[in-house]
Coordinates of C-alpha atoms in Angstrom, one line a residue:
M1 CA 61.0 100.5 86.1
S2 CA 62.4 100.6 89.6
T3 CA 63.6 103.8 91.4
L4 CA 67.2 102.8 91.2
T5 CA 66.9 102.1 87.5
K6 CA 65.4 105.5 86.8
I7 CA 68.0 107.3 88.9
T8 CA 70.8 105.3 87.2
T9 CA 69.5 106.2 83.8
V10 CA 69.5 109.9 84.7
E11 CA 73.0 109.7 86.3
S12 CA 74.3 108.0 83.2
K13 CA 73.0 110.8 81.0
L14 CA 74.5 113.4 83.3
F15 CA 77.8 111.5 83.2
L16 CA 78.0 111.4 79.4
R17 CA 77.1 115.1 79.2
D18 CA 79.9 116.0 81.5
T19 CA 82.8 116.6 79.1
T20 CA 85.4 116.4 81.9
S21 CA 84.2 113.0 83.0
A22 CA 84.1 111.6 79.5
V23 CA 87.6 112.9 78.6
M24 CA 89.2 111.6 81.8
T25 CA 87.5 108.2 81.5
F26 CA 87.9 107.5 77.8
A27 CA 90.0 110.1 75.9
L28 CA 93.0 110.1 78.2
P29 CA 93.5 106.3 78.3
I30 CA 93.0 106.1 74.5
G31 CA 95.4 108.9 74.0
L32 CA 98.0 107.3 76.2
M33 CA 97.6 104.0 74.3
V34 CA 98.0 105.8 70.9
V35 CA 100.9 108.0 71.8
F36 CA 103.0 105.6 73.8
G37 CA 102.1 102.6 71.7
S38 CA 103.3 104.5 68.6
I39 CA 106.7 105.0 70.1
G40 CA 107.1 101.4 71.1
L41 CA 106.4 101.6 74.9
G42 CA 104.3 98.5 74.5
E43 CA 107.3 96.4 73.7
D44 CA 109.0 94.1 76.2
D45 CA 112.1 95.6 77.9
P46 CA 113.7 92.9 80.1
E47 CA 116.5 95.2 81.2
A48 CA 114.1 97.6 82.8
G49 CA 111.7 94.9 84.0
I50 CA 108.9 96.1 81.7
T51 CA 106.6 93.8 79.8
K52 CA 104.1 94.5 77.1
A53 CA 101.3 94.4 79.7
F54 CA 102.5 97.7 81.2
L55 CA 100.9 100.0 78.6
P56 CA 97.3 98.7 78.6
V57 CA 97.4 98.2 82.4
M58 CA 98.7 101.8 82.9
A59 CA 95.9 103.2 80.7
L60 CA 93.3 101.2 82.5
A61 CA 94.7 102.2 85.9
L62 CA 94.6 105.8 84.9
S63 CA 90.9 105.5 84.1
A64 CA 90.1 103.7 87.3
A65 CA 92.0 106.2 89.5
L66 CA 90.4 109.2 87.8
L67 CA 86.9 107.7 88.2
G68 CA 87.5 106.6 91.8
L69 CA 89.5 109.5 93.2
S70 CA 88.1 112.4 91.2
V71 CA 84.8 111.9 89.4
L72 CA 82.9 109.8 92.0
P73 CA 83.7 111.9 95.1
T74 CA 83.3 115.2 93.4
V75 CA 79.8 114.4 92.2
L76 CA 78.7 113.0 95.5
A77 CA 80.2 115.9 97.5
T78 CA 78.6 118.4 95.2
Y79 CA 75.2 116.8 95.6
R80 CA 75.6 117.0 99.4
E81 CA 76.8 120.6 99.2
K82 CA 73.8 121.7 97.1
G83 CA 71.4 119.9 99.4
I84 CA 70.2 117.3 96.9
L85 CA 71.0 114.4 99.2
R86 CA 69.3 116.1 102.2
R87 CA 66.1 116.8 100.2
L88 CA 66.0 113.2 98.9
S89 CA 66.4 111.9 102.5
T90 CA 62.9 113.4 103.3
T91 CA 61.2 111.6 100.4
P92 CA 60.5 108.0 99.6
V93 CA 63.4 108.2 97.1
H94 CA 66.2 107.5 99.6
P95 CA 69.5 109.2 98.8
G96 CA 71.1 105.8 99.0
N97 CA 69.7 105.2 95.5
V98 CA 71.8 108.1 94.2
L99 CA 74.9 106.6 95.9
A100 CA 74.2 103.2 94.3
A101 CA 73.5 104.8 90.9
Q102 CA 76.8 106.7 91.0
L103 CA 78.7 103.5 91.8
L104 CA 76.9 101.6 89.0
V105 CA 77.5 104.4 86.4
N106 CA 81.2 104.7 87.3
L107 CA 81.7 101.0 87.3
A108 CA 80.0 100.7 83.9
A109 CA 82.3 103.5 82.6
L110 CA 85.4 101.7 83.9
I111 CA 84.3 98.4 82.3
A112 CA 83.7 100.2 78.9
A113 CA 87.2 101.9 79.2
A114 CA 88.7 98.5 80.0
V115 CA 87.2 96.9 76.9
I116 CA 88.3 99.8 74.7
V117 CA 91.9 99.6 76.1
V118 CA 92.2 95.8 75.7
L119 CA 90.8 95.8 72.2
L120 CA 92.9 98.8 71.1
G121 CA 96.0 97.2 72.5
A122 CA 95.3 93.9 70.8
V123 CA 94.3 95.2 67.4
A124 CA 96.4 98.3 67.0
F125 CA 99.6 97.5 68.9
D126 CA 99.8 93.7 69.0
L127 CA 99.8 93.7 72.8
G128 CA 97.6 90.6 73.0
T129 CA 95.0 90.1 75.7
P130 CA 95.1 89.0 79.3
S131 CA 96.6 85.4 79.3
N132 CA 95.0 84.6 82.7
L133 CA 91.5 85.9 82.2
A134 CA 90.1 84.8 85.6
G135 CA 93.0 86.4 87.4
F136 CA 92.7 89.6 85.4
L137 CA 89.0 89.8 86.3
V138 CA 89.7 89.2 90.0
A139 CA 92.4 91.9 89.9
F140 CA 90.1 94.3 88.0
V141 CA 87.2 93.9 90.4
L142 CA 89.4 94.4 93.5
T143 CA 91.2 97.3 92.0
A144 CA 87.9 99.0 91.2
T145 CA 86.4 98.3 94.6
A146 CA 89.5 99.6 96.4
L147 CA 89.7 102.9 94.4
F148 CA 85.9 103.4 94.6
A149 CA 86.0 102.8 98.4
L150 CA 88.7 105.5 98.7
G151 CA 86.5 107.8 96.5
L152 CA 83.5 107.2 98.9
L153 CA 85.8 108.1 101.8
V154 CA 86.9 111.3 100.1
A155 CA 83.2 112.1 99.4
A156 CA 82.3 111.5 103.0
L157 CA 85.0 113.8 104.4
A158 CA 85.0 116.6 101.9
P159 CA 82.7 119.5 102.8
T160 CA 82.3 120.7 99.2
G161 CA 82.7 119.5 95.6
K162 CA 85.8 121.6 95.1
A163 CA 87.3 120.2 98.3
A164 CA 86.6 116.6 97.1
T165 CA 88.4 117.4 93.8
S166 CA 91.4 118.8 95.6
I167 CA 91.6 115.8 98.0
G168 CA 91.2 113.4 95.2
M169 CA 94.0 115.0 93.2
L170 CA 96.3 115.0 96.3
L171 CA 95.7 111.2 96.4
F172 CA 95.9 110.7 92.7
F173 CA 99.4 112.0 91.9
P174 CA 101.3 110.1 94.7
S175 CA 99.3 107.0 93.8
M176 CA 100.5 107.3 90.2
F177 CA 104.1 107.6 91.4
F178 CA 103.9 104.6 93.8
A179 CA 102.1 102.6 91.2
G180 CA 105.2 102.9 88.9
V181 CA 103.4 104.9 86.2
W182 CA 106.4 107.3 85.8
T183 CA 109.1 104.8 87.0
P184 CA 107.9 101.4 85.8
G185 CA 109.5 98.1 86.5
D186 CA 113.1 98.2 87.8
L187 CA 113.2 101.9 87.2
M188 CA 111.4 102.6 90.4
P189 CA 113.6 103.5 93.4
S190 CA 114.2 100.6 95.7
W191 CA 112.8 102.4 98.7
A192 CA 109.4 102.9 96.9
R193 CA 108.9 99.3 95.8
P194 CA 107.4 98.0 99.1
V195 CA 104.9 100.9 98.9
R196 CA 104.0 99.9 95.4
D197 CA 103.2 96.4 96.5
V198 CA 100.5 97.5 99.0
S199 CA 99.3 100.9 97.7
P200 CA 95.8 100.6 96.0
L201 CA 96.9 101.6 92.5
G202 CA 100.3 99.9 92.7
A203 CA 98.9 96.6 94.0
G204 CA 96.2 96.8 91.3
M205 CA 98.6 97.5 88.5
E206 CA 100.9 94.7 89.6
A207 CA 98.0 92.2 89.9
L208 CA 96.7 93.2 86.5
Q209 CA 100.1 92.9 84.9
D210 CA 100.7 89.4 86.5
A211 CA 97.4 88.2 85.1
W212 CA 98.0 89.8 81.7
N213 CA 101.3 87.9 81.5
G214 CA 99.7 84.6 82.4
A215 CA 100.4 84.3 86.1
W216 CA 98.0 84.4 89.0
P217 CA 98.0 87.8 90.8
D218 CA 100.3 87.9 93.8
G219 CA 98.6 87.3 97.1
T220 CA 100.1 90.3 98.7
N221 CA 98.7 92.6 96.1
L222 CA 95.2 91.0 96.3
L223 CA 95.2 91.2 100.1
A224 CA 96.2 94.8 100.0
L225 CA 93.3 95.6 97.8
V226 CA 90.9 93.8 100.0
V227 CA 92.2 95.6 103.1
V228 CA 91.8 99.0 101.5
T229 CA 88.3 98.2 100.3
V230 CA 87.2 97.0 103.8
L231 CA 88.9 99.8 105.7
A232 CA 88.1 102.7 103.4
G233 CA 84.6 101.5 102.7
G234 CA 83.9 100.8 106.4
V235 CA 85.1 104.3 107.5
A236 CA 83.2 105.9 104.6
A237 CA 80.0 104.1 105.7
R238 CA 80.3 105.3 109.3
V239 CA 81.1 109.0 108.6
F240 CA 79.1 109.6 105.4
R241 CA 76.3 112.2 105.9
W242 CA 73.5 113.2 103.6
E243 CA 73.9 116.9 104.7

């Protein structure tokens, strides 16, 4: 068994033992699906510009944002604060393995949450499944990479685990607004719609909804996700320190 495999196994167990991480990743999206699906939010509303794709995509986006902007940076910043990464840097077990393991664990959790959301929506609320599967997968991967890149940047800049949590939440709530979670479709103010098209979570949700409804994700949304991934990931790689 390789070093990365061993560390990933340990990190997976720690993730599952952390009640907060498990609740944010799985319980909240499932709860949203059940509550809002039960009151009919999953139905098409042409007048408001809302389709049945909105509910599962919103639940999936919530999980991705919490993992990328809260769970991932908080864990990495806490490890650095406690000197874990510094101590590993002096051993053959390079701390980069911990970084890679965290990315793998959070990605696996997001994939599991996505499967649960899609199945729950299809079976319990007749929301169907993504009509354009290839487009949905492309949008899913780019959304995940953009949000995780932002999470790595937060982890690189935050001096402590608590600071990482605070910064992540400062990014999380505006992201939810500009993604249209609270003002979906045509309910969003006209001045905020251009921001929705290029913000990481907004672009991700629009791309996922397009693919769910059978279209190919809009090029502007995909380009925005690529730009965020490259810029945030590049800056994080340059400024990240093990101590």
